[in-house]
Tab-separated table of C-alpha atoms and ligand atoms in Angstrom:
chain	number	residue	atom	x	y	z
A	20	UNK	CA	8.791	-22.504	2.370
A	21	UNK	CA	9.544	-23.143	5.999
A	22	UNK	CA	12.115	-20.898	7.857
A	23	UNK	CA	13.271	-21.603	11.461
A	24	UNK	CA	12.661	-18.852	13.874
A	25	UNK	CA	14.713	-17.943	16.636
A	26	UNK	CA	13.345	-19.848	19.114
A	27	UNK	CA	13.845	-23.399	16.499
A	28	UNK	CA	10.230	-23.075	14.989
A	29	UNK	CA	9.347	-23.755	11.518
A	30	UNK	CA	7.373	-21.051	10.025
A	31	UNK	CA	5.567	-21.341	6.897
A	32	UNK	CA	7.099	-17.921	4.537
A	33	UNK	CA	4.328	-17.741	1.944
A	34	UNK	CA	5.086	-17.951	-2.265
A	35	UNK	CA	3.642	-14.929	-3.825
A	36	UNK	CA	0.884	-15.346	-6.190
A	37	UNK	CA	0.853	-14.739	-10.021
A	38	UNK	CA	-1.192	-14.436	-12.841
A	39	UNK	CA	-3.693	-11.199	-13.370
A	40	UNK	CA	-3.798	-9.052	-10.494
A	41	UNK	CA	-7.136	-9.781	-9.380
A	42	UNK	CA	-8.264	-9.463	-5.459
A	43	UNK	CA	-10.733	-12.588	-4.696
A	44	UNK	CA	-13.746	-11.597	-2.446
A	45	UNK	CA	-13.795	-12.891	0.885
A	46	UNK	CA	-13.023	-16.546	1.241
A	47	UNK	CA	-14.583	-17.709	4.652
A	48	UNK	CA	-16.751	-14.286	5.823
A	49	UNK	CA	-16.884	-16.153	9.359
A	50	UNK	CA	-13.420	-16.302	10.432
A	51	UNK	CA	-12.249	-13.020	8.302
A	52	UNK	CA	-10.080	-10.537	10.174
A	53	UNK	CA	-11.707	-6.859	10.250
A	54	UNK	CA	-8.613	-5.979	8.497
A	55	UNK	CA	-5.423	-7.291	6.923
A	56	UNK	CA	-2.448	-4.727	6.552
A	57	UNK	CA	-0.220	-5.111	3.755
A	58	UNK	CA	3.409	-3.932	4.466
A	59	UNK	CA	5.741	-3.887	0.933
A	60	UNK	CA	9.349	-4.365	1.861
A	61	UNK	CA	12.191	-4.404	-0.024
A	62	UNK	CA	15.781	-4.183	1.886
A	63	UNK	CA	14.167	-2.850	5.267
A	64	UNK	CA	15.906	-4.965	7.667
A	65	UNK	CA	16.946	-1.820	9.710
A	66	UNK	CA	13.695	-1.108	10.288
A	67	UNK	CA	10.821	-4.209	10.284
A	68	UNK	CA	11.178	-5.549	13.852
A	69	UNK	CA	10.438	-1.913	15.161
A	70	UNK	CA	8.188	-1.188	12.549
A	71	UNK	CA	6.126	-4.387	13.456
A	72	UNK	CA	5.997	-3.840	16.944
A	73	UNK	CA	4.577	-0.697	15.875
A	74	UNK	CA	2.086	-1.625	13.816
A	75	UNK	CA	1.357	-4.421	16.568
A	76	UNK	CA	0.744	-1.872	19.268
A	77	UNK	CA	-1.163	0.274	17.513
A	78	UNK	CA	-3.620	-2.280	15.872
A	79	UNK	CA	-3.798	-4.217	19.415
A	80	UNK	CA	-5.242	-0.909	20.700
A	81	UNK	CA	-7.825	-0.043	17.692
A	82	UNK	CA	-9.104	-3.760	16.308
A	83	UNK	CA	-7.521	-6.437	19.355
A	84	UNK	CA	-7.576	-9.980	17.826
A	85	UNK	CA	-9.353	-8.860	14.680
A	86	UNK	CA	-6.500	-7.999	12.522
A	87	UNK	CA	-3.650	-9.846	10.042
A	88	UNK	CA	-0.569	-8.025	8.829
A	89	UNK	CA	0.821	-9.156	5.850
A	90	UNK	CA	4.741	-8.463	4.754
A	91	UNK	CA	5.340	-8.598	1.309
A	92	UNK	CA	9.162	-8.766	0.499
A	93	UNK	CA	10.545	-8.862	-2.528
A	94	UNK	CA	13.393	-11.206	-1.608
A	95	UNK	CA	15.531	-8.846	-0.474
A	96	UNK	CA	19.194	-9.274	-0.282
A	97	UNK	CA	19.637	-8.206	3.500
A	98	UNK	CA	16.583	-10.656	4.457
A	99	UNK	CA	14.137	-8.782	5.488
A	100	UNK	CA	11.309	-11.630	4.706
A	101	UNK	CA	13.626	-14.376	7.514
A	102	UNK	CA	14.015	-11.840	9.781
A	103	UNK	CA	9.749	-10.762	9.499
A	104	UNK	CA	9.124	-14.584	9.531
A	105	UNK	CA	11.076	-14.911	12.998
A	106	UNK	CA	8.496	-13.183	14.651
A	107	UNK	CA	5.320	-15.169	13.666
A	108	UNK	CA	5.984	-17.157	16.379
A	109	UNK	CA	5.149	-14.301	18.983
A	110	UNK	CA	2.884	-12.578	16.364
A	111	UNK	CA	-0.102	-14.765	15.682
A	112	UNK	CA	-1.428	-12.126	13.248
A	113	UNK	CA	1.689	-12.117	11.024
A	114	UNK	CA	2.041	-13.611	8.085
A	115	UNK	CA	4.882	-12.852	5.447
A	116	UNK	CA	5.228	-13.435	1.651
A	117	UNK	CA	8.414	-13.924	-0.388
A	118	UNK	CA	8.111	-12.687	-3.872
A	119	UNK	CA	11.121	-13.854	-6.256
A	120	UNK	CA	9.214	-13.679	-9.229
A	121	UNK	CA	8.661	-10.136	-9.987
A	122	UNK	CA	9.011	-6.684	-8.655
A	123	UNK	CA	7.225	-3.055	-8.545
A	124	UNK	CA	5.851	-1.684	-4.874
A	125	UNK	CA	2.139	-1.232	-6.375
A	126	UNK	CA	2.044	-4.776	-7.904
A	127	UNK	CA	3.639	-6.021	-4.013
A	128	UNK	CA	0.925	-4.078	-2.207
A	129	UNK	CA	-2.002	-6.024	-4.539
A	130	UNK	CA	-0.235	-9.152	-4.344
A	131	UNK	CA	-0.591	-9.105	-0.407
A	132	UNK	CA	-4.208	-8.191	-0.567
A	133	UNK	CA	-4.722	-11.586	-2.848
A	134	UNK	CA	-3.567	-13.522	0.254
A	135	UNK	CA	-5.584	-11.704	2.713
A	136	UNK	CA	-8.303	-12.905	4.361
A	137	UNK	CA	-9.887	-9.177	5.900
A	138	UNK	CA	-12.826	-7.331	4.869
A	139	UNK	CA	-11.022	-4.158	5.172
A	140	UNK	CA	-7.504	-3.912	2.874
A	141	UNK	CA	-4.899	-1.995	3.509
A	142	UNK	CA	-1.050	-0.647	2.945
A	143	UNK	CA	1.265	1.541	5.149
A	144	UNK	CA	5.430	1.930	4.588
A	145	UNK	CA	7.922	-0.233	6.848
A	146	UNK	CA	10.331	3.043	7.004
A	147	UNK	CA	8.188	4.926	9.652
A	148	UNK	CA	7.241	7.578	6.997
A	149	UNK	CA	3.895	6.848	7.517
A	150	UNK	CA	3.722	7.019	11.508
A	151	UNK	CA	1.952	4.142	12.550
A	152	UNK	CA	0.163	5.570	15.388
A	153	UNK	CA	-2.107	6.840	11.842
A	154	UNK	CA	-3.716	3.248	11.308
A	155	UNK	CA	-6.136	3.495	14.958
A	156	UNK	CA	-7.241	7.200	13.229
A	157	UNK	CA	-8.053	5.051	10.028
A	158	UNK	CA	-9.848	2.600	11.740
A	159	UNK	CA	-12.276	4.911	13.617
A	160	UNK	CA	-12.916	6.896	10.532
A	161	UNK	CA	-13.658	3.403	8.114
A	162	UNK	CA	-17.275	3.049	9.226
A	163	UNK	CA	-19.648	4.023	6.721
A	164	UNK	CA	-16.445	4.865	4.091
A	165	UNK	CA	-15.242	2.228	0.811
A	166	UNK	CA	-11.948	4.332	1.280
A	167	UNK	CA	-10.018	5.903	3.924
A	168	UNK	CA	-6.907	7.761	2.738
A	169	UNK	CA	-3.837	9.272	5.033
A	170	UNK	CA	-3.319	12.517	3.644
A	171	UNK	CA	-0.394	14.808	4.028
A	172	UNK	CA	-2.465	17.646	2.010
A	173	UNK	CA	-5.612	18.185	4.119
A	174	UNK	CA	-6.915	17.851	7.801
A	175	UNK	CA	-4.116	18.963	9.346
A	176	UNK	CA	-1.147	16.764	7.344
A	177	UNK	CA	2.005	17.755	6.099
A	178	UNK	CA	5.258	17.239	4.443
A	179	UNK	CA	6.883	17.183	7.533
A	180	UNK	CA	11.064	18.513	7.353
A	181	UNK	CA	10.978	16.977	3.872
A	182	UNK	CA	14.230	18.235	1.917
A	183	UNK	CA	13.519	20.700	-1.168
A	184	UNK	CA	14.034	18.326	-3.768
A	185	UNK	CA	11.777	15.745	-2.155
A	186	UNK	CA	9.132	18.366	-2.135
A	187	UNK	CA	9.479	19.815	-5.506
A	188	UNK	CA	9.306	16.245	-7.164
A	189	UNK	CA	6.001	15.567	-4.849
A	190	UNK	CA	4.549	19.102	-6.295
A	191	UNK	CA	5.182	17.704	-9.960
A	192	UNK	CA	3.798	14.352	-9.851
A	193	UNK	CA	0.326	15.954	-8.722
A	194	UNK	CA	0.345	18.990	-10.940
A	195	UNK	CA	0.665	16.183	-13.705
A	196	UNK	CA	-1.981	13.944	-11.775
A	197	UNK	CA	-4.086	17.221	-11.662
A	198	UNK	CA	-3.857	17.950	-15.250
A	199	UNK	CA	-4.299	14.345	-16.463
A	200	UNK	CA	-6.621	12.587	-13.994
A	201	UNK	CA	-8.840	15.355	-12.699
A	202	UNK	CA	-11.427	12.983	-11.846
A	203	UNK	CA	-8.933	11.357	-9.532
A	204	UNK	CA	-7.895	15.075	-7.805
A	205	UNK	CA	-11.956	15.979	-7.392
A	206	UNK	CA	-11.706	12.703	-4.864
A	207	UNK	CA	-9.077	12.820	-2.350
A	208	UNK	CA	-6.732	15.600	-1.474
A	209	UNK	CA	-3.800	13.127	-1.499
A	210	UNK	CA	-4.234	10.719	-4.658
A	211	UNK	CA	-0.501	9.604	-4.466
A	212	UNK	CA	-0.989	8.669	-0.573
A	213	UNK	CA	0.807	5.474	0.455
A	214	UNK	CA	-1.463	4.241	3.209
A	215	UNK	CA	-4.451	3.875	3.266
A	216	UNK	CA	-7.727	1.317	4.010
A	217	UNK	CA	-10.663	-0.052	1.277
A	218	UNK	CA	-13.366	-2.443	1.642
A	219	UNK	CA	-12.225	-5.436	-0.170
A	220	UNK	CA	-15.895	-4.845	-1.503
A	221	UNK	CA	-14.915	-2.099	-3.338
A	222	UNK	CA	-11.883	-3.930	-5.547
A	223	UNK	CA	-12.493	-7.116	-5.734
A	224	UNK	CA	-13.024	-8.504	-8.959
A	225	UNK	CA	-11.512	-6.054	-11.104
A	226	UNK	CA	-8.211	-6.378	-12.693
A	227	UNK	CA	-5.787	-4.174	-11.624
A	228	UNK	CA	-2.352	-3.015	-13.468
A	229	UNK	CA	-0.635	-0.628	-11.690
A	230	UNK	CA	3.080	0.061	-12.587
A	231	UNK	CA	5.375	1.617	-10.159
A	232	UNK	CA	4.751	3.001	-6.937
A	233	UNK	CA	1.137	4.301	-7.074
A	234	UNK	CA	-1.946	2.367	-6.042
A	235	UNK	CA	-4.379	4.160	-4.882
A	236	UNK	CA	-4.822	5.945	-8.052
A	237	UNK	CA	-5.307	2.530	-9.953
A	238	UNK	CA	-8.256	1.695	-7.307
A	239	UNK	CA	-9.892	5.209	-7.570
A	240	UNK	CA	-10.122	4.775	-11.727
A	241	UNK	CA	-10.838	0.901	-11.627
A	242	UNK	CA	-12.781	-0.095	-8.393
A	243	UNK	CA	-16.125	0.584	-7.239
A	244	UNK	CA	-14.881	3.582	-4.246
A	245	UNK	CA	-18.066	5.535	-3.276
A	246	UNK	CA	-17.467	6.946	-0.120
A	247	UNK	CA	-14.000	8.361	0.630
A	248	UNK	CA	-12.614	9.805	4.248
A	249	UNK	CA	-9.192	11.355	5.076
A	250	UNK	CA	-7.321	11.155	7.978
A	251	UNK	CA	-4.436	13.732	8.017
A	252	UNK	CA	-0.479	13.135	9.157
A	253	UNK	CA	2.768	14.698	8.847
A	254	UNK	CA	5.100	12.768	6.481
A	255	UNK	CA	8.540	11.564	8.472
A	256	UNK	CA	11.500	11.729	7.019
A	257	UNK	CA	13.449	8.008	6.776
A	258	UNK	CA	15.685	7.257	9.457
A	259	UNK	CA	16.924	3.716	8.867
A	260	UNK	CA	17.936	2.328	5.754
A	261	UNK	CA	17.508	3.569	2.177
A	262	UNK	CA	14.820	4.785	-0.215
A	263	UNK	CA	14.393	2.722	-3.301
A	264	UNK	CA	13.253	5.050	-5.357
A	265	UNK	CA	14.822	5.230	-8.865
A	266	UNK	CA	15.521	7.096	-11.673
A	267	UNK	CA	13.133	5.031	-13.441
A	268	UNK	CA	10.240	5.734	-11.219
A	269	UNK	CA	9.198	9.510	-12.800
A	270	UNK	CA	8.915	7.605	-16.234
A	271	UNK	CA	6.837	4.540	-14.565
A	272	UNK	CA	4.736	7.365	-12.895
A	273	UNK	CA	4.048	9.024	-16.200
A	274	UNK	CA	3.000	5.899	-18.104
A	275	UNK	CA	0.915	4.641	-15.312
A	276	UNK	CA	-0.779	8.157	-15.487
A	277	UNK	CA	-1.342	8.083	-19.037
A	278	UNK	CA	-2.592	4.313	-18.756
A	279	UNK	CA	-5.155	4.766	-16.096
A	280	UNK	CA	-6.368	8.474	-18.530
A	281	UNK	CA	-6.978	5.720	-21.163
A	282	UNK	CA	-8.927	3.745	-19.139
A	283	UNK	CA	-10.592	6.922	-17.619
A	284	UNK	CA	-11.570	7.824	-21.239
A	285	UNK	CA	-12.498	4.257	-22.037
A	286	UNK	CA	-15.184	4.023	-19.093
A	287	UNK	CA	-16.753	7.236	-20.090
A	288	UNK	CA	-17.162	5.691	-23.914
A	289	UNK	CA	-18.912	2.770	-22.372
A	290	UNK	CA	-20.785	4.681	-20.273
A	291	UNK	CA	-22.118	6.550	-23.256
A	292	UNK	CA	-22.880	3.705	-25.561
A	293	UNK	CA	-25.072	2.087	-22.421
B	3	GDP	N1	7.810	-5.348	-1.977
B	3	GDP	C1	8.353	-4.188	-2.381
B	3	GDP	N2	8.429	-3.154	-1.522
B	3	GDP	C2	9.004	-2.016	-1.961
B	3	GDP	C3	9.525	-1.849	-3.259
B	3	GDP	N3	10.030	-0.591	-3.380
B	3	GDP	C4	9.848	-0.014	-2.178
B	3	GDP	N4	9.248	-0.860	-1.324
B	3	GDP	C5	8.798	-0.615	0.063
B	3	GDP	O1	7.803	0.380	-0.027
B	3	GDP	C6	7.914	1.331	1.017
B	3	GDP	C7	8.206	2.729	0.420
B	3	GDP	O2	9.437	2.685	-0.249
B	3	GDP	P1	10.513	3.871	-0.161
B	3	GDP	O3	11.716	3.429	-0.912
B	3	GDP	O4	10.682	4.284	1.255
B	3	GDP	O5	9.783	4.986	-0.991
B	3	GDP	P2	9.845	6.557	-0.729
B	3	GDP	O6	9.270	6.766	0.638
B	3	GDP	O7	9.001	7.132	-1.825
B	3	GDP	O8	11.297	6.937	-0.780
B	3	GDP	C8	9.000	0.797	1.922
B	3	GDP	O9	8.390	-0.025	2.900
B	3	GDP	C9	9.864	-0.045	0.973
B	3	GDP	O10	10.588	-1.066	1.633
B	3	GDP	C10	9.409	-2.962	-4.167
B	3	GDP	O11	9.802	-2.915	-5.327
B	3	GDP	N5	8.820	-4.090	-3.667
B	4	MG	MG1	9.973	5.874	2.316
């Protein structure tokens, strides 16, 4: 779909792919970016020019000319995929998907990294939560690693002036991610982290079904993640614009828990029988 940018350009807004959620391995190794960021939006028009020129300054600085930044929007109502796609034409490295055919942050976050063209994958918030001075940190600490996880839980992170009831519901989703998926907890200090970088090495080919919000969980259970580093941050609080978190989201947490135990459980049965 072409939009015009400000300046009277067409830019090309990408369709979102379907089907199983399966990242390819590396198309052209030659011309691949060191890394392509996926950024999930939905309704963040307060925030993605900033958050952009964020990202941009930061990433200029760590990996210049060697990066792609993907936005994934889910067709948002305030247009937050035209307003990403008017910058493309200053932003060589942007490129920005409209999804219309389904929903769920996890599933957006994959669907970006199916478009991507890097070696490294990875996801960060358009609210500022996740500072995005984090992403150089994650960079110098990818060599050698399959993973590299932003962690508010070790290495000096934090929750930041998160309100009580922000923190209690944090506390409960990893006691029950403790309990249920202690294989997951042995591995990173910060399991329900939203940003963080993997080789595309380490994913590819698997199918992934996430529900929810929660990725990096679904990678740690299905991919191939050997080593793992962590890079810690305090957590902001949102400034702009809303969160989109739902009253459904506990429940979605909770089956996607229970989905990726079965799978956990299934694996270890295989690994038996072999
Ligand atoms: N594409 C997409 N992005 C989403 C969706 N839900 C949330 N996001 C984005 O994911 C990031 C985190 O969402 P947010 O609502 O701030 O979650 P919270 O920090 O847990 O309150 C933000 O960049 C949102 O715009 C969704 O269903 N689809
Ligand atoms: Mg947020």
């Amino acid at each position: 779909m072409a939009v015009v940018s400000q300046n009277g350009e067409a830019e090309r807004v990408l369709v979102a792919p379907t089907g199983r959620l399966i990242v390819p391995p590396i198309g052209n190794a030659d011309g691949a970016p060191a890394l392509s960021l996926v950024v999930p939006t939905l309704n963040e028009s307060e925030n993605i020019v900033d958050f952009l020129a964020a990202v941009r300054r930061n990433l200029d600085s760590a990996l210049p000319g060697d990066y792609e930044v993907v936005v994934v929007d889910d067709d948002s109502t305030d247009r937050t995929w035209e307003i990403a796609a008017g910058l493309m034409p200053d932003f060589p490295g942007l490129r920005v998907v409209r999804r219309q055919n389904e929903g769920g942050l996890a599933v957006a976050v994959i669907r970006g990294w199916q478009v991507a063209r890097g070696r490294l994958l990875g996801t960060i918030n358009a609210d500022f939560q996740h500072p995005p001075d984090v992403l150089p940190k994650l960079v110098e600490r990818a060599p050698g690693a399959d993973l590299v996880v932003a962690t508010r839980h070790s290495d000096g992170g934090g929750l930041g002036d998160w309100g009580m009831m922000r923190r209690v519901s944090s506390w409960g989703a990893a006691r029950i991610g403790r309990w249920l998926l202690p294989q997951v907890y042995a591995r990173v200090s910060d399991p329900l982290s939203g940003c963080y970088l993997v080789r595309r090495d380490a994913i590819q080919n698997v199918e992934l079904r996430p529900l929810g919000y929660k990725s990096l969980m679904e990678l740690l259970v299905r991919g191939s993640v050997g080593e793992i580093h962590e890079c810690g941050y305090e957590m902001r609080k949102r400034v702009r614009g809303q969160s989109k978190v739902h009253a459904l989201h506990p429940w979605q947490y909770l089956r996607h828990v229970f989905r990726l135990r079965a799978a956990v459980q299934a694996l270890k049965r295989e690994s038996r029988a072999r």
